Short mmCIF file of C-alpha atoms in Angstrom, two decimals:
data_model
loop_
_atom_site.label_atom_id
_atom_site.label_comp_id
_atom_site.label_asym_id
_atom_site.label_seq_id
_atom_site.Cartn_x
_atom_site.Cartn_y
_atom_site.Cartn_z
CA MET A 846 -11.18 22.82 13.70
CA THR A 847 -14.36 21.62 13.88
CA ASP A 848 -16.70 19.06 12.13
CA THR A 849 -17.67 21.69 9.35
CA GLY A 850 -14.51 23.06 8.47
CA PHE A 851 -10.44 23.64 9.75
CA GLU A 852 -9.77 26.70 11.95
CA LYS A 853 -6.68 25.61 13.33
CA VAL A 854 -3.24 24.67 10.64
CA PRO A 855 -1.41 22.01 12.23
CA ALA A 856 0.40 22.02 15.78
CA ARG A 857 4.09 21.48 13.77
CA ASN A 858 4.37 23.33 10.51
CA ARG A 859 3.92 21.07 7.81
CA ARG A 860 3.07 20.91 4.06
CA ARG A 861 -0.39 21.07 3.50
CA PHE A 862 -2.04 19.37 -0.03
CA PRO A 863 -4.88 21.12 -1.02
CA GLY A 864 -7.60 19.14 -3.42
CA ILE A 865 -4.88 16.16 -3.65
CA SER A 866 -5.69 13.10 -5.28
CA SER A 867 -5.18 9.89 -3.64
CA ARG A 868 -3.63 9.08 -6.89
CA ALA A 869 -0.55 10.96 -5.58
CA TYR A 870 0.55 8.67 -3.69
CA GLU A 871 -0.46 4.96 -4.45
CA HIS A 872 1.24 2.15 -5.37
CA PRO A 873 1.19 1.36 -9.00
CA ALA A 874 -0.50 -1.67 -8.16
CA ASP A 875 -3.25 0.21 -6.38
CA ARG A 876 -3.67 3.24 -8.53
CA SER A 877 -4.42 0.37 -11.60
CA ALA A 878 -7.42 -0.74 -9.56
CA LEU A 879 -8.73 1.60 -7.75
CA VAL A 880 -8.89 3.66 -11.28
CA ALA A 881 -10.37 0.77 -13.42
CA LEU A 882 -13.31 0.65 -10.59
CA ARG A 883 -14.25 4.44 -10.15
CA LYS A 884 -14.78 4.40 -14.04
CA LEU A 885 -17.36 1.52 -13.59
CA SER A 886 -20.55 3.40 -14.11
CA GLY A 887 -23.18 2.53 -10.69
CA PHE A 888 -20.07 1.55 -9.04
CA ASP A 889 -20.74 3.01 -5.67
CA THR A 890 -25.13 2.79 -5.73
CA VAL A 891 -23.91 -1.11 -6.24
CA PHE A 892 -22.04 -1.61 -2.79
CA LYS A 893 -23.90 0.71 -1.03
CA ALA A 894 -27.16 -1.65 -2.01
CA LEU A 895 -24.59 -4.37 -0.77
CA SER A 896 -24.29 -2.46 2.75
CA GLY A 897 -27.45 -4.79 4.01
CA LEU A 898 -25.78 -7.70 2.65
CA LEU A 899 -21.93 -6.23 4.73
CA PRO A 900 -21.87 -6.56 8.60
CA GLU A 901 -20.87 -2.51 8.66
CA ARG A 902 -23.49 -1.65 10.52
CA SER A 903 -22.91 -4.52 12.76
CA LEU A 904 -19.57 -3.20 13.67
CA ARG A 905 -20.57 0.66 13.69
CA LEU A 906 -22.89 -0.36 17.29
CA LEU A 907 -19.98 -2.62 18.15
CA PHE A 908 -17.36 -0.05 18.53
CA LEU A 909 -19.97 2.15 19.38
CA SER A 910 -21.02 -0.01 22.47
CA GLU A 911 -17.30 -1.07 23.62
CA SER A 912 -14.77 1.15 22.16
CA VAL A 913 -14.55 4.96 23.14
CA ARG A 914 -14.88 7.56 20.62
CA VAL A 915 -12.44 9.98 19.99
CA GLY A 916 -12.95 13.46 20.45
CA GLU A 917 -12.09 16.88 22.63
CA THR A 918 -13.37 15.11 25.95
CA GLN A 919 -11.65 11.46 25.03
CA PHE A 920 -8.47 10.79 23.54
CA PRO A 921 -7.67 14.43 22.59
CA HIS A 922 -4.81 13.81 21.43
CA LEU A 923 -5.42 11.43 18.83
CA HIS A 924 -8.55 13.27 18.49
CA GLY A 925 -6.02 16.18 17.12
CA MET A 926 -4.19 14.15 15.12
CA LEU A 927 -6.68 12.97 13.37
CA ARG A 928 -7.94 16.70 12.21
CA ASP A 929 -4.28 17.46 11.49
CA ALA A 930 -4.20 14.45 9.08
CA CYS A 931 -7.49 15.48 7.53
CA TYR A 932 -6.34 19.23 6.90
CA ILE A 933 -3.04 18.45 5.74
CA LEU A 934 -5.22 15.80 3.07
CA ASP A 935 -7.79 17.95 2.60
CA LEU A 936 -10.14 15.67 3.97
CA GLU A 937 -13.38 17.64 4.16
CA ARG A 938 -15.37 15.27 5.85
CA VAL A 939 -13.75 13.76 9.43
CA PRO A 940 -13.81 9.94 9.86
CA GLN A 941 -15.17 8.86 13.28
CA MET A 942 -12.25 7.34 14.89
CA TYR A 943 -12.40 4.77 17.84
CA VAL A 944 -10.06 3.81 20.52
CA GLN A 945 -10.35 -0.15 21.21
CA GLN A 946 -8.99 -2.21 24.49
CA ASP A 947 -6.55 -4.84 22.39
CA PRO A 948 -2.86 -5.07 23.91
CA LYS A 949 -2.18 -6.37 19.77
CA PRO A 950 -1.01 -2.79 17.92
CA ASN A 951 -3.47 -2.88 14.70
CA ALA A 952 -5.34 -0.07 13.78
CA MET A 953 -8.16 -0.13 10.07
CA CYS A 954 -10.31 2.09 8.51
CA ILE A 955 -13.51 0.68 7.68
CA GLY A 956 -17.20 1.45 6.44
CA LEU A 957 -19.15 1.97 2.70
CA ASP A 958 -20.81 5.17 3.58
CA GLU A 959 -18.89 6.69 6.42
CA PRO A 960 -15.17 5.55 7.27
CA ILE A 961 -14.08 4.75 10.35
CA ILE A 962 -10.96 4.27 11.87
CA VAL A 963 -10.32 2.41 15.07
CA VAL A 964 -6.89 1.40 16.32
CA THR A 965 -5.72 -0.27 19.59
CA THR A 966 -4.39 0.53 22.89
CA GLY A 967 -1.48 -1.84 21.91
CA LEU A 968 -0.83 0.80 19.48
CA VAL A 969 -1.70 3.90 21.44
CA GLU A 970 0.34 2.92 24.29
CA LEU A 971 3.30 1.41 22.01
CA LEU A 972 3.84 5.30 19.59
CA ASP A 973 5.18 8.36 20.27
CA GLU A 974 3.63 11.33 19.28
CA GLU A 975 5.37 11.74 15.89
CA GLU A 976 5.01 7.70 14.93
CA MET A 977 1.06 7.94 16.01
CA ARG A 978 0.69 10.52 13.49
CA ALA A 979 1.73 8.79 10.71
CA VAL A 980 -0.75 6.22 11.70
CA VAL A 981 -2.90 7.77 11.34
CA GLY A 982 -2.13 9.48 8.43
CA HIS A 983 -1.78 5.88 7.42
CA GLU A 984 -5.85 5.64 8.12
CA VAL A 985 -6.63 9.05 6.68
CA GLY A 986 -5.21 7.73 3.86
CA HIS A 987 -7.31 5.22 3.70
CA ALA A 988 -10.82 6.60 3.64
CA LEU A 989 -9.00 9.08 0.89
CA SER A 990 -8.48 6.23 -1.70
CA GLY A 991 -11.62 4.62 -0.58
CA HIS A 992 -9.81 1.41 0.55
CA ALA A 993 -12.45 1.33 3.58
CA VAL A 994 -14.95 0.27 1.23
CA TYR A 995 -13.08 -2.85 -0.44
CA ARG A 996 -11.54 -3.72 2.64
CA THR A 997 -15.19 -4.12 4.22
CA VAL A 998 -15.61 -6.32 1.43
CA LEU A 999 -12.77 -8.46 2.38
CA LEU A 1000 -13.99 -9.44 6.00
CA PHE A 1001 -17.52 -9.86 4.36
CA LEU A 1002 -15.79 -12.04 1.94
CA THR A 1003 -13.74 -14.05 4.18
CA GLY A 1004 -16.60 -14.98 7.00
CA LEU A 1005 -18.72 -16.19 4.02
CA ALA A 1006 -15.60 -18.04 2.87
CA MET A 1007 -16.22 -20.08 6.31
CA LYS A 1008 -19.93 -20.29 6.12
CA VAL A 1009 -19.58 -22.08 2.51
CA ALA A 1010 -16.69 -24.15 2.86
CA TRP A 1011 -18.58 -27.24 3.83
CA ILE A 1012 -20.20 -26.23 -0.08
CA PRO A 1013 -18.05 -28.50 -2.88
CA LEU A 1014 -15.97 -25.61 -4.60
CA GLY A 1015 -18.16 -23.71 -2.88
CA ASN A 1016 -14.46 -22.27 -0.98
CA VAL A 1017 -12.36 -22.57 -4.12
CA ALA A 1018 -14.20 -20.04 -5.75
CA ILE A 1019 -14.70 -17.80 -2.57
CA MET A 1020 -11.07 -18.23 -1.69
CA ALA A 1021 -10.06 -17.03 -5.11
CA LEU A 1022 -11.41 -13.86 -4.94
CA VAL A 1023 -9.66 -13.34 -1.46
CA THR A 1024 -6.71 -13.84 -2.68
CA ALA A 1025 -6.70 -11.54 -5.41
CA LEU A 1026 -8.62 -8.84 -2.60
CA ARG A 1027 -5.94 -9.65 -0.09
CA GLU A 1028 -3.22 -8.73 -3.23
CA TRP A 1029 -4.64 -5.77 -3.48
CA PHE A 1030 -4.94 -4.63 0.07
CA ARG A 1031 -1.46 -5.62 0.91
CA LYS A 1032 -0.55 -2.95 -2.43
CA SER A 1033 -3.11 -0.51 -0.82
CA GLU A 1034 -1.52 -0.84 2.85
CA LEU A 1035 1.88 0.53 1.19
CA SER A 1036 0.39 3.39 -0.62
CA ALA A 1037 -1.18 4.49 2.87
CA ASP A 1038 2.27 4.01 4.62
CA ARG A 1039 2.56 6.84 1.48
CA ALA A 1040 -0.36 9.02 3.00
CA GLY A 1041 0.96 8.48 6.48
CA LEU A 1042 4.33 9.97 5.68
CA LEU A 1043 2.88 13.34 4.23
CA VAL A 1044 0.78 13.71 6.79
CA GLY A 1045 4.11 12.96 9.79
CA GLN A 1046 6.58 14.41 7.19
CA ASP A 1047 9.21 12.40 9.17
CA VAL A 1048 10.23 9.67 7.64
CA ASN A 1049 12.62 8.51 10.78
CA ALA A 1050 9.44 8.22 12.59
CA SER A 1051 7.30 6.65 9.97
CA MET A 1052 10.33 3.67 10.49
CA ARG A 1053 10.22 3.46 13.80
CA GLY A 1054 6.51 3.00 13.80
CA LEU A 1055 6.80 0.21 12.05
CA MET A 1056 10.14 -0.82 13.64
CA LYS A 1057 8.26 -0.53 17.20
CA ILE A 1058 5.37 -3.23 15.57
CA ALA A 1059 7.17 -5.85 14.43
CA GLY A 1060 9.68 -5.64 17.77
CA GLY A 1061 7.92 -3.92 20.63
CA ASN A 1062 8.84 -1.08 22.41
CA HIS A 1063 12.40 -1.51 23.13
CA LEU A 1064 13.59 1.37 21.14
CA HIS A 1065 16.89 1.50 22.87
CA GLU A 1066 17.51 -2.06 21.69
CA MET A 1067 17.04 -1.46 17.88
CA ASN A 1068 18.45 0.56 14.95
CA VAL A 1069 16.38 1.44 11.42
CA ASP A 1070 19.47 0.87 9.52
CA ALA A 1071 19.88 -3.13 11.03
CA PHE A 1072 16.42 -3.29 10.21
CA LEU A 1073 16.50 -2.47 6.50
CA ALA A 1074 19.34 -5.23 6.47
CA GLN A 1075 16.82 -7.38 7.29
CA ALA A 1076 14.62 -6.33 4.53
CA GLU A 1077 17.86 -6.27 2.08
CA GLU A 1078 18.82 -9.71 3.66
CA TYR A 1079 14.84 -11.25 3.21
CA ALA A 1080 14.68 -9.85 -0.48
CA SER A 1081 18.02 -11.96 -1.38
CA SER A 1082 18.71 -14.19 0.47
CA GLY A 1083 18.43 -18.28 0.29
CA ASP A 1084 17.36 -20.69 -2.66
CA LEU A 1085 14.02 -21.11 -5.09
CA ARG A 1086 12.32 -23.20 -2.01
CA ASP A 1087 12.95 -20.33 0.09
CA SER A 1088 11.20 -18.18 -2.45
CA VAL A 1089 7.72 -20.08 -2.77
CA LEU A 1090 7.71 -20.10 1.13
CA LYS A 1091 8.00 -16.71 1.22
CA ILE A 1092 5.11 -16.54 -1.02
CA LEU A 1093 3.15 -19.71 0.61
CA ASN A 1094 3.35 -16.99 3.55
CA VAL A 1095 2.73 -14.02 2.19
CA LEU A 1096 -0.95 -15.35 0.75
CA PRO A 1097 -3.24 -15.45 3.83
CA ARG A 1098 -2.25 -11.89 4.77
CA SER A 1099 -3.66 -8.42 4.87
CA HIS A 1100 -0.10 -6.28 5.23
CA PRO A 1101 2.62 -6.93 3.78
CA PHE A 1102 5.91 -8.13 5.93
CA THR A 1103 6.99 -5.02 8.13
CA THR A 1104 10.76 -4.97 7.07
CA VAL A 1105 9.38 -5.05 3.43
CA ARG A 1106 6.87 -1.86 4.57
CA ALA A 1107 10.17 -0.30 5.82
CA ALA A 1108 12.08 -0.70 2.93
CA GLU A 1109 9.44 0.42 0.61
CA LEU A 1110 8.92 3.53 2.18
CA LYS A 1111 12.47 4.41 2.93
CA LYS A 1112 12.53 3.67 -0.97
CA TRP A 1113 9.74 6.13 -1.87
CA SER A 1114 10.79 8.82 0.14
CA GLN A 1115 14.44 8.85 -2.14
CA ASN A 1116 12.02 9.09 -5.15
CA ARG A 1117 11.56 12.08 -7.23
CA ASP A 1118 7.73 11.64 -7.02
CA TYR A 1119 7.74 12.32 -3.13
CA GLN A 1120 10.12 15.62 -4.09
CA ARG A 1121 7.31 17.19 -6.16
CA ILE A 1122 4.77 16.05 -4.27
CA MET A 1123 6.11 17.86 -1.43
CA ASP A 1124 7.13 21.01 -3.41
CA GLY A 1125 3.35 21.02 -4.52
CA HIS A 1126 3.31 19.64 -7.89
CA TYR A 1127 0.65 16.55 -8.03
CA PRO A 1128 -2.49 15.05 -9.18
CA ARG A 1129 -5.88 16.76 -8.05
CA ARG A 1130 -9.00 15.45 -6.79
CA ASP A 1131 -11.37 17.15 -9.52
CA GLU A 1132 -9.12 15.57 -12.52
CA ASP A 1133 -9.56 12.08 -10.86
CA LYS A 1134 -12.63 11.73 -13.80
CA ASP A 1135 -10.30 12.08 -16.42
CA ALA A 1136 -7.24 9.61 -15.27
CA SER A 1137 -6.48 7.15 -17.78
CA VAL A 1138 -6.92 3.11 -17.34
CA SER A 1139 -5.16 2.45 -19.85
CA ASP A 1140 -2.12 4.64 -18.59
CA SER A 1141 -2.51 3.13 -15.07
CA PHE A 1142 -2.18 -0.45 -15.69
CA ARG A 1143 0.57 0.72 -18.13
CA GLN A 1144 2.13 2.00 -15.12
CA SER A 1145 1.24 -1.55 -13.17
CA ALA A 1146 2.48 -3.41 -15.59
CA SER A 1147 5.87 -1.57 -15.80
CA HIS A 1148 6.65 -1.52 -12.07
CA TYR A 1149 6.07 -5.75 -11.70
CA ALA A 1150 8.27 -5.59 -14.61
CA ASP A 1151 10.77 -2.88 -12.99
CA SER A 1152 10.19 -5.64 -9.81
CA VAL A 1153 11.63 -8.65 -11.94
CA ARG A 1154 14.04 -6.93 -13.35
CA THR A 1155 16.15 -5.44 -10.65
CA SER A 1156 14.29 -8.50 -7.82
CA LYS A 1157 17.45 -10.29 -5.99
CA ASP A 1158 14.90 -13.20 -4.71
CA PRO A 1159 16.40 -16.12 -6.28
CA LEU A 1160 12.57 -16.94 -8.09
CA MET A 1161 12.35 -13.58 -9.97
CA LYS A 1162 15.66 -13.54 -10.97
CA LEU A 1163 15.00 -17.28 -12.17
CA VAL A 1164 11.32 -15.61 -13.86
CA GLY A 1165 13.43 -12.77 -15.34
CA ASP A 1166 16.03 -14.57 -16.63
CA LEU A 1167 13.70 -17.18 -18.29
CA ALA A 1168 12.11 -13.83 -19.95
CA GLY A 1169 15.24 -12.79 -21.08
CA GLY A 1170 15.97 -16.27 -22.30
CA ALA A 1171 12.81 -16.48 -24.57
CA GLY A 1172 13.54 -12.63 -25.72
CA ASP A 1173 16.96 -14.52 -26.86
CA LEU A 1174 14.91 -17.48 -28.63
CA GLY A 1175 12.89 -15.81 -30.67
CA GLY A 1176 15.89 -12.93 -31.61
CA LYS A 1177 17.68 -16.07 -32.55
CA LEU A 1178 14.14 -17.23 -34.34
CA ARG A 1179 13.89 -14.18 -36.09
CA ASP A 1180 17.66 -13.76 -37.61
CA LYS A 1181 17.26 -17.33 -38.86
CA PHE A 1182 13.90 -17.01 -41.20
CA THR A 1183 15.08 -13.61 -42.16
CA GLY A 1184 18.63 -14.17 -43.17
CA ALA A 1185 19.99 -11.54 -40.89
CA GLY A 1186 21.97 -13.80 -38.72
CA ALA A 1187 23.77 -14.85 -41.79
CA GLY A 1188 24.67 -11.35 -42.86
CA ALA A 1189 25.72 -10.65 -39.62
CA ALA A 1190 28.15 -13.48 -39.62
CA ASN A 1191 29.24 -12.68 -43.23
CA GLY A 1192 30.04 -9.02 -42.07
CA SER A 1193 31.88 -10.64 -38.91
CA ALA A 1194 34.36 -12.65 -40.90
CA GLY A 1195 35.06 -9.85 -43.33
CA ALA A 1196 36.08 -7.82 -40.86
CA GLY A 1197 38.46 -10.08 -39.54
CA GLU A 1198 40.02 -10.70 -43.20
CA GLY A 1199 40.49 -6.19 -42.67
CA ASN A 1200 41.92 -6.74 -39.21
CA GLY A 1201 44.53 -9.38 -40.15
CA SER A 1202 43.37 -12.05 -38.86
CA PRO A 1203 45.33 -15.59 -39.94
CA GLY A 1204 43.35 -17.28 -42.82
CA GLY A 1205 40.56 -14.27 -43.09
CA ALA A 1206 39.25 -16.00 -39.54
CA THR A 1207 38.52 -14.88 -36.19
CA GLU A 1208 38.54 -16.98 -32.81
CA GLN A 1209 35.22 -17.71 -31.55
CA PRO A 1210 34.24 -18.68 -27.64
CA GLY A 1211 33.18 -22.77 -27.48
#
């Protein structure tokens, strides 16, 4: 492959998705936000106008001067993975990629005009080829979705919050926006995990990579099924106090917890939506302008409703029970004022008499 086109297919035979829209793999909450933002006329222009205020140029210079730029002569294996990922997701403009000296395994995609991908040495040394391929696909998925723009804004606002902390209420307003952006960004990470799976097309490698990020390079000491069981235990164990602690623990984070990411990705890999994409049935990029904002919000709302209904978390169960109780109360009030309840009761009594119940009455639970 070259900078202007693709001359080689990926090293291993993988499916390619010409013209794929990021809507194909985006988490419902992520997708609804992005569809709405894409509909805003001049949105990209406004953010580009703000680029002088954001640290993008500074970050580019920093990585250029303090990191190693991936290319044909530097980290060529990563260079090949990057081009493979862009080929599979049909991202024509290949982002620049840097390796940064940092023992902590991490990767990110930032930038307003031209996204750049940064991976740490800790991550490169931790993962094998197929695990790393999923990570590179994850970051290319961020680039295709346009997440890099909002990640850059999040970095800027987080820094701004620290600078205005001394101003009364100033920090409160900024942190409210940062908290909302973090909630969106956590969902965008789930989207990018799906993009990584579409690129690597090896769910076991994706699982191993997440497990290593959580537990280090001791794969012989770990087990994917046991790791996923942790996610199940996290979701269902404890009482209301633990539910509140879960919320407090996740609020300052930009990423979901690793076991949660693994469980979400495993679930998606077994979903018919994933199989449809693999079979070549997916939304196309040239249809993005016609995507319905209201449909996207309905899908997002439906997802959250399903999450509450099926959740094993005590707090989510309580929310579901309260919602169900409110529905029951509304039904009882409706029956009271419409007389439907009395009619139902009379019908029940008549049925009892018809069935030969003693005295024409049926026994009711107390």
